[in-house]
Coordinates of C-alpha atoms in Angstrom, one line a residue:
M94 CA 256.9 129.2 224.0
N95 CA 256.4 127.0 227.0
V96 CA 255.9 129.6 229.8
G97 CA 254.8 126.9 232.2
V98 CA 258.4 126.1 233.2
G99 CA 259.7 127.5 236.5
V100 CA 258.5 127.4 240.1
V101 CA 256.3 130.5 239.9
H102 CA 254.5 129.1 236.9
R103 CA 253.5 125.8 238.4
P104 CA 249.9 125.9 239.7
A105 CA 250.0 122.2 240.6
C106 CA 252.0 123.3 243.7
A107 CA 249.5 125.8 244.8
T108 CA 247.7 123.3 247.1
A109 CA 251.0 123.1 249.1
L110 CA 250.5 126.6 250.4
P111 CA 248.9 127.1 253.8
L112 CA 245.9 129.4 253.3
R113 CA 245.2 131.3 256.4
R114 CA 242.0 133.4 256.8
G115 CA 243.3 136.1 259.2
R116 CA 243.5 139.6 257.7
G117 CA 244.8 141.6 260.6
R118 CA 247.4 144.2 259.7
V119 CA 250.9 143.2 260.8
Q120 CA 252.9 145.7 262.7
C121 CA 256.3 145.4 261.0
S122 CA 259.6 146.5 262.4
S123 CA 263.2 146.1 261.6
S124 CA 263.7 143.5 264.3
S125 CA 263.9 139.7 263.8
S126 CA 260.5 139.4 265.5
G127 CA 259.0 141.8 262.9
H128 CA 260.4 139.7 260.1
V129 CA 259.2 136.4 261.6
S130 CA 255.6 137.9 262.1
F131 CA 255.6 139.2 258.6
I132 CA 256.6 135.8 257.1
K133 CA 254.0 133.9 259.1
D134 CA 251.1 136.3 258.9
V135 CA 251.6 138.1 255.5
A136 CA 253.8 135.9 253.4
A137 CA 251.8 132.9 254.9
T138 CA 254.8 130.5 255.1
Q139 CA 257.2 129.2 257.7
P140 CA 260.1 131.5 258.7
P141 CA 263.6 130.1 258.4
E142 CA 264.8 128.7 261.8
H143 CA 268.0 130.9 261.9
L144 CA 266.6 134.1 260.3
H145 CA 267.4 136.0 263.5
C146 CA 271.0 134.9 263.3
L147 CA 271.3 136.1 259.6
L148 CA 269.8 139.5 260.4
K149 CA 272.4 140.0 263.2
M150 CA 275.1 139.0 260.8
L151 CA 274.0 141.3 258.1
Q152 CA 273.9 144.2 260.6
T153 CA 277.4 143.3 261.9
R154 CA 278.6 143.4 258.3
G155 CA 277.4 147.0 258.1
E156 CA 274.1 146.5 256.4
T157 CA 271.0 148.3 257.7
V158 CA 268.2 145.9 258.7
I159 CA 265.0 147.2 257.2
S160 CA 261.3 146.4 257.6
P161 CA 260.0 143.4 255.7
G162 CA 257.1 145.6 254.6
A163 CA 259.4 148.3 253.0
R164 CA 258.8 146.9 249.5
Q165 CA 258.0 149.9 247.4
G166 CA 259.7 149.7 244.1
L167 CA 260.9 146.1 244.7
I168 CA 259.7 143.0 242.9
P169 CA 256.6 142.0 244.9
L170 CA 257.8 138.5 245.7
A171 CA 260.7 139.9 247.9
I172 CA 260.7 140.1 251.6
P173 CA 263.4 142.7 252.4
L174 CA 266.0 141.9 255.1
S175 CA 268.7 144.5 254.9
Q176 CA 270.1 147.3 252.7
K177 CA 273.8 147.9 251.9
N178 CA 275.4 151.3 251.6
S179 CA 275.3 150.9 247.8
G180 CA 271.5 150.6 248.1
A181 CA 271.4 146.9 247.2
V182 CA 268.7 145.0 249.1
T183 CA 269.2 141.5 250.5
A184 CA 265.9 139.7 250.7
L185 CA 264.1 136.4 250.9
L186 CA 262.1 135.3 247.9
R187 CA 258.6 134.1 248.4
W188 CA 257.7 131.9 245.4
P189 CA 253.9 132.1 245.1
T190 CA 253.5 128.3 244.3
A191 CA 256.6 126.8 245.9
P192 CA 257.0 123.0 245.8
P193 CA 256.7 121.2 249.2
R194 CA 259.7 121.5 251.4
M195 CA 261.4 124.2 249.2
E196 CA 263.0 126.8 251.5
M197 CA 262.9 130.5 250.7
P198 CA 266.0 131.5 248.8
V199 CA 268.2 134.4 249.8
V200 CA 268.4 136.9 246.9
E201 CA 269.8 140.3 246.1
V202 CA 267.0 142.5 244.6
R203 CA 267.9 144.2 241.3
K204 CA 266.0 146.5 239.0
H205 CA 264.9 143.8 236.6
G206 CA 264.5 141.0 239.1
V207 CA 266.6 139.1 241.6
W208 CA 270.1 137.5 241.8
L209 CA 270.3 134.2 243.8
L210 CA 272.7 134.5 246.7
A211 CA 271.9 131.1 248.4
K212 CA 269.3 128.5 248.3
N213 CA 268.3 129.0 251.9
V214 CA 269.3 131.0 255.0
D215 CA 271.6 128.4 256.6
Q216 CA 273.6 128.1 253.4
Y217 CA 274.1 131.8 253.2
I218 CA 275.1 132.0 256.9
H219 CA 277.6 129.2 256.2
R220 CA 279.1 131.0 253.2
L221 CA 279.4 134.3 255.1
L222 CA 281.3 132.6 257.9
V223 CA 283.7 130.9 255.5
E224 CA 284.4 134.1 253.7
E225 CA 284.9 136.0 256.9
D226 CA 287.3 133.3 258.2
A227 CA 289.2 133.1 254.9
N228 CA 289.5 136.8 254.3
N229 CA 290.3 138.0 257.8
S230 CA 291.9 135.0 259.4
H231 CA 294.6 137.1 261.1
E232 CA 292.5 140.2 261.7
T233 CA 289.0 139.3 262.7
N234 CA 287.8 139.9 266.2
G235 CA 285.1 137.3 265.8
E236 CA 282.2 139.7 265.7
L237 CA 280.5 137.9 262.8
F238 CA 280.9 134.5 264.4
H239 CA 279.5 135.9 267.6
A240 CA 276.5 137.4 265.7
S241 CA 275.9 134.0 264.0
S242 CA 275.1 132.6 267.5
E243 CA 273.7 129.0 267.5
A244 CA 273.6 128.8 263.7
G245 CA 277.3 129.5 263.5
K246 CA 278.1 126.8 266.0
K247 CA 276.0 124.4 264.0
L248 CA 277.3 125.2 260.6
Y249 CA 281.0 126.1 260.7
R250 CA 284.0 125.9 263.0
M251 CA 286.4 128.8 262.8
G252 CA 289.7 127.7 261.2
D253 CA 288.2 124.9 259.1
F254 CA 289.0 126.7 255.9
A255 CA 292.7 126.9 256.8
D256 CA 292.7 123.3 258.2
S257 CA 291.3 122.0 254.9
Q258 CA 294.4 123.1 253.0
I259 CA 292.2 124.1 250.1
A260 CA 293.9 127.1 248.7
N261 CA 291.0 128.5 246.7
I262 CA 287.9 129.7 248.7
D263 CA 285.6 129.1 245.7
V264 CA 286.7 125.5 245.6
Y265 CA 286.1 125.2 249.4
L266 CA 282.6 126.7 249.0
L267 CA 281.6 124.3 246.2
K268 CA 282.9 121.3 248.1
K269 CA 282.0 122.1 251.7
V270 CA 279.1 124.6 251.6
G271 CA 277.0 124.3 248.4
L272 CA 276.5 125.6 244.9
F273 CA 276.3 129.3 244.2
P274 CA 275.7 131.0 240.8
D275 CA 278.5 133.5 241.2
V276 CA 281.0 130.9 242.3
L277 CA 280.2 128.6 239.5
E278 CA 280.4 131.4 237.0
R279 CA 283.8 132.4 238.3
K280 CA 285.0 128.8 238.0
I281 CA 283.9 128.7 234.4
M282 CA 285.7 132.0 233.6
R283 CA 288.9 130.7 235.3
H284 CA 288.8 127.7 232.9
F285 CA 288.6 130.1 230.0
E286 CA 291.5 132.2 231.4
E287 CA 293.6 129.0 231.7
G288 CA 292.7 128.0 228.1
D289 CA 290.7 125.0 229.1
D290 CA 287.6 125.5 227.0
V291 CA 286.5 121.9 227.4
S292 CA 286.3 122.2 231.2
A293 CA 284.5 125.6 230.8
L294 CA 281.9 123.9 228.5
V295 CA 281.4 120.9 230.9
T296 CA 281.0 123.2 233.9
G297 CA 278.6 125.4 232.0
E298 CA 276.4 122.4 231.1
F299 CA 276.6 121.2 234.7
Y300 CA 275.4 124.7 235.9
T301 CA 272.1 124.1 234.0
K302 CA 271.6 120.6 235.5
K303 CA 268.0 120.0 236.5
D304 CA 267.0 120.8 240.1
L305 CA 270.3 122.6 241.0
F306 CA 268.6 126.0 240.8
P307 CA 264.9 125.3 240.3
G308 CA 262.9 128.1 238.8
F309 CA 265.9 130.3 237.9
G310 CA 266.8 131.1 234.3
R311 CA 270.3 132.5 235.1
P312 CA 272.2 129.2 234.6
F313 CA 270.9 128.9 231.1
V314 CA 271.7 132.5 230.3
F315 CA 275.3 132.1 231.4
N316 CA 275.6 128.8 229.5
A317 CA 274.4 130.6 226.4
E318 CA 277.2 133.1 226.9
V319 CA 279.7 130.3 227.4
L320 CA 278.6 128.7 224.1
L321 CA 278.9 132.0 222.3
N322 CA 282.4 132.4 223.7
V323 CA 283.5 129.2 221.8
G324 CA 281.6 130.0 218.6
R325 CA 278.7 127.6 219.1
N326 CA 276.1 130.2 218.1
S327 CA 273.3 127.8 217.3
E328 CA 273.6 126.0 220.7
A329 CA 273.8 129.4 222.4
K330 CA 270.6 130.5 220.7
D331 CA 268.8 127.3 222.0
A332 CA 270.2 127.8 225.5
A333 CA 268.9 131.4 225.6
R334 CA 265.5 130.3 224.5
V335 CA 265.4 127.7 227.3
A336 CA 266.3 130.5 229.7
L337 CA 263.4 132.6 228.5
K338 CA 261.0 129.7 229.5
S339 CA 261.9 130.6 233.1
P340 CA 260.6 133.7 234.8
W341 CA 262.3 136.6 233.2
W342 CA 263.0 138.2 236.6
T343 CA 265.4 135.3 237.3
L344 CA 267.7 135.8 234.3
G345 CA 270.2 137.9 236.3
C346 CA 270.3 140.5 233.5
K347 CA 268.1 142.5 231.2
Y348 CA 265.6 140.5 229.1
E349 CA 266.9 142.2 226.0
E350 CA 270.4 140.7 226.5
V351 CA 269.0 137.2 226.5
A352 CA 266.5 137.9 223.7
C353 CA 269.4 139.0 221.5
I354 CA 271.3 135.7 222.0
A355 CA 268.0 133.9 221.4
Q356 CA 267.6 135.9 218.1
W357 CA 264.2 137.1 219.2
E358 CA 263.1 140.7 218.7
D359 CA 259.8 141.8 220.3
E360 CA 257.7 138.7 219.3
Q361 CA 257.9 137.1 222.7
I362 CA 256.9 140.3 224.5
E363 CA 254.0 140.7 222.0
Y364 CA 253.0 137.1 222.5
I365 CA 252.8 137.5 226.3
K366 CA 250.9 140.9 225.9
E367 CA 248.3 139.0 223.9
K368 CA 248.0 136.2 226.5
V369 CA 247.0 138.7 229.2
T370 CA 244.2 140.2 227.2
E371 CA 240.6 139.1 227.7
E372 CA 240.8 137.4 224.3
G373 CA 243.9 135.5 225.2
R374 CA 242.4 134.3 228.5
N375 CA 239.2 133.2 226.8
E376 CA 241.3 131.3 224.2
D377 CA 243.0 129.3 226.9
L378 CA 239.7 128.6 228.6
K379 CA 238.3 127.3 225.4
K380 CA 241.2 125.0 225.0
G381 CA 240.2 123.4 228.3
K382 CA 242.7 125.0 230.6
A383 CA 241.4 125.3 234.2
P384 CA 240.4 128.8 235.2
A385 CA 242.9 128.7 238.2
Q386 CA 245.7 127.7 235.8
V387 CA 244.8 130.6 233.5
A388 CA 244.9 133.0 236.4
L389 CA 248.3 131.8 237.6
D390 CA 249.7 131.9 234.1
E391 CA 248.5 135.5 233.7
A392 CA 250.1 136.5 237.0
A393 CA 253.4 135.0 235.8
F394 CA 253.1 136.7 232.5
L395 CA 252.5 140.1 234.2
L396 CA 255.6 139.6 236.4
D397 CA 257.6 138.8 233.3
L398 CA 256.4 142.0 231.5
A399 CA 257.0 144.1 234.5
S400 CA 260.6 142.8 234.8
V401 CA 261.4 144.1 231.3
E402 CA 261.2 147.7 232.4
G403 CA 261.9 146.9 236.1
T404 CA 258.8 148.7 237.2
W405 CA 256.3 146.7 239.3
A406 CA 253.8 149.1 240.8
G407 CA 251.5 149.3 237.7
S408 CA 250.9 145.6 237.7
L409 CA 250.4 144.8 241.4
E410 CA 246.6 145.2 241.5
R411 CA 246.0 142.8 238.6
I412 CA 248.7 140.3 239.7
A413 CA 247.0 140.2 243.1
E414 CA 243.6 139.8 241.5
C415 CA 244.9 136.8 239.5
Y416 CA 246.1 135.1 242.7
K417 CA 242.6 135.7 244.2
E418 CA 241.0 134.1 241.1
A419 CA 243.3 131.1 241.6
G420 CA 242.2 130.8 245.2
L421 CA 245.5 132.1 246.7
N422 CA 244.1 134.9 248.8
E423 CA 247.0 135.1 251.2
I424 CA 249.5 135.4 248.2
A425 CA 247.3 138.2 246.8
R426 CA 247.5 140.1 250.1
F427 CA 251.2 139.5 250.3
I428 CA 251.7 140.9 246.8
L429 CA 249.9 144.2 247.7
Y430 CA 251.4 144.6 251.2
N431 CA 253.5 147.7 251.7
D432 CA 254.4 149.6 254.9

């Protein structure tokens, strides 16, 4: 099992992280300034330019903006933005070892991990504006557009969806805004509903294209389900095994669902449990793996194991220690931070 695949598992990118030395406690609030301070001083990365616009939009949509430090019970890589009435949390994802120039994705936090909402803040703002325009073209009072402020003016002109004469909003989003997992999955299911299995298979394969959703296993999971749907069980098994080379908290579903398609029982869980033992670490070191790499791998393994049950608290101390051992002190502090 090649567990080195996926952004969180790539220590070569660690040098791209700015490592600040300040350790002062950040006073977090539910304002945009609180989120900006948290991202700079705790998450140790650059805040998105239009984050304040997104926060205003989320609040206008009826979500409650929450403190970025309100992370108890959440996957420790999440920076909370807002909470829906259903309890679902919208957040930014802080990859520990993100490649240079990779922006923080917008995600929905779920029990076993995260669901990708958009690759970055601007893309999510753009999508929200298009959906508002399409769904309420004759009823909206423009509150969401007003809340989007300068970002809205930059990204979308009200009425563009109608002017495009594209009947389907999903088609518009894919053509004019960007690629989104849920939109692509709906497109594939529509192909099946129309009896066009070939187009469903082609789109399913496209979904897994390299660099479309780097670090996320969800595309491979869904492609495995697509292949199962047309009776290609062996190919589905292979696709599911590829999915499990990504961080398990990016699968978009429970680990067990993917392991079932992959025709794995508990052997992969047992394998990873062995890797995080002292014996497993020493074995990797004897093979010549750099100590920093071993520490980063262990952190990734521990996140995977925690995602199986969807409980993170018991692993936080050791995960943070692994990042310290790898020289990522700011990431360690971020992992442990809680209001």
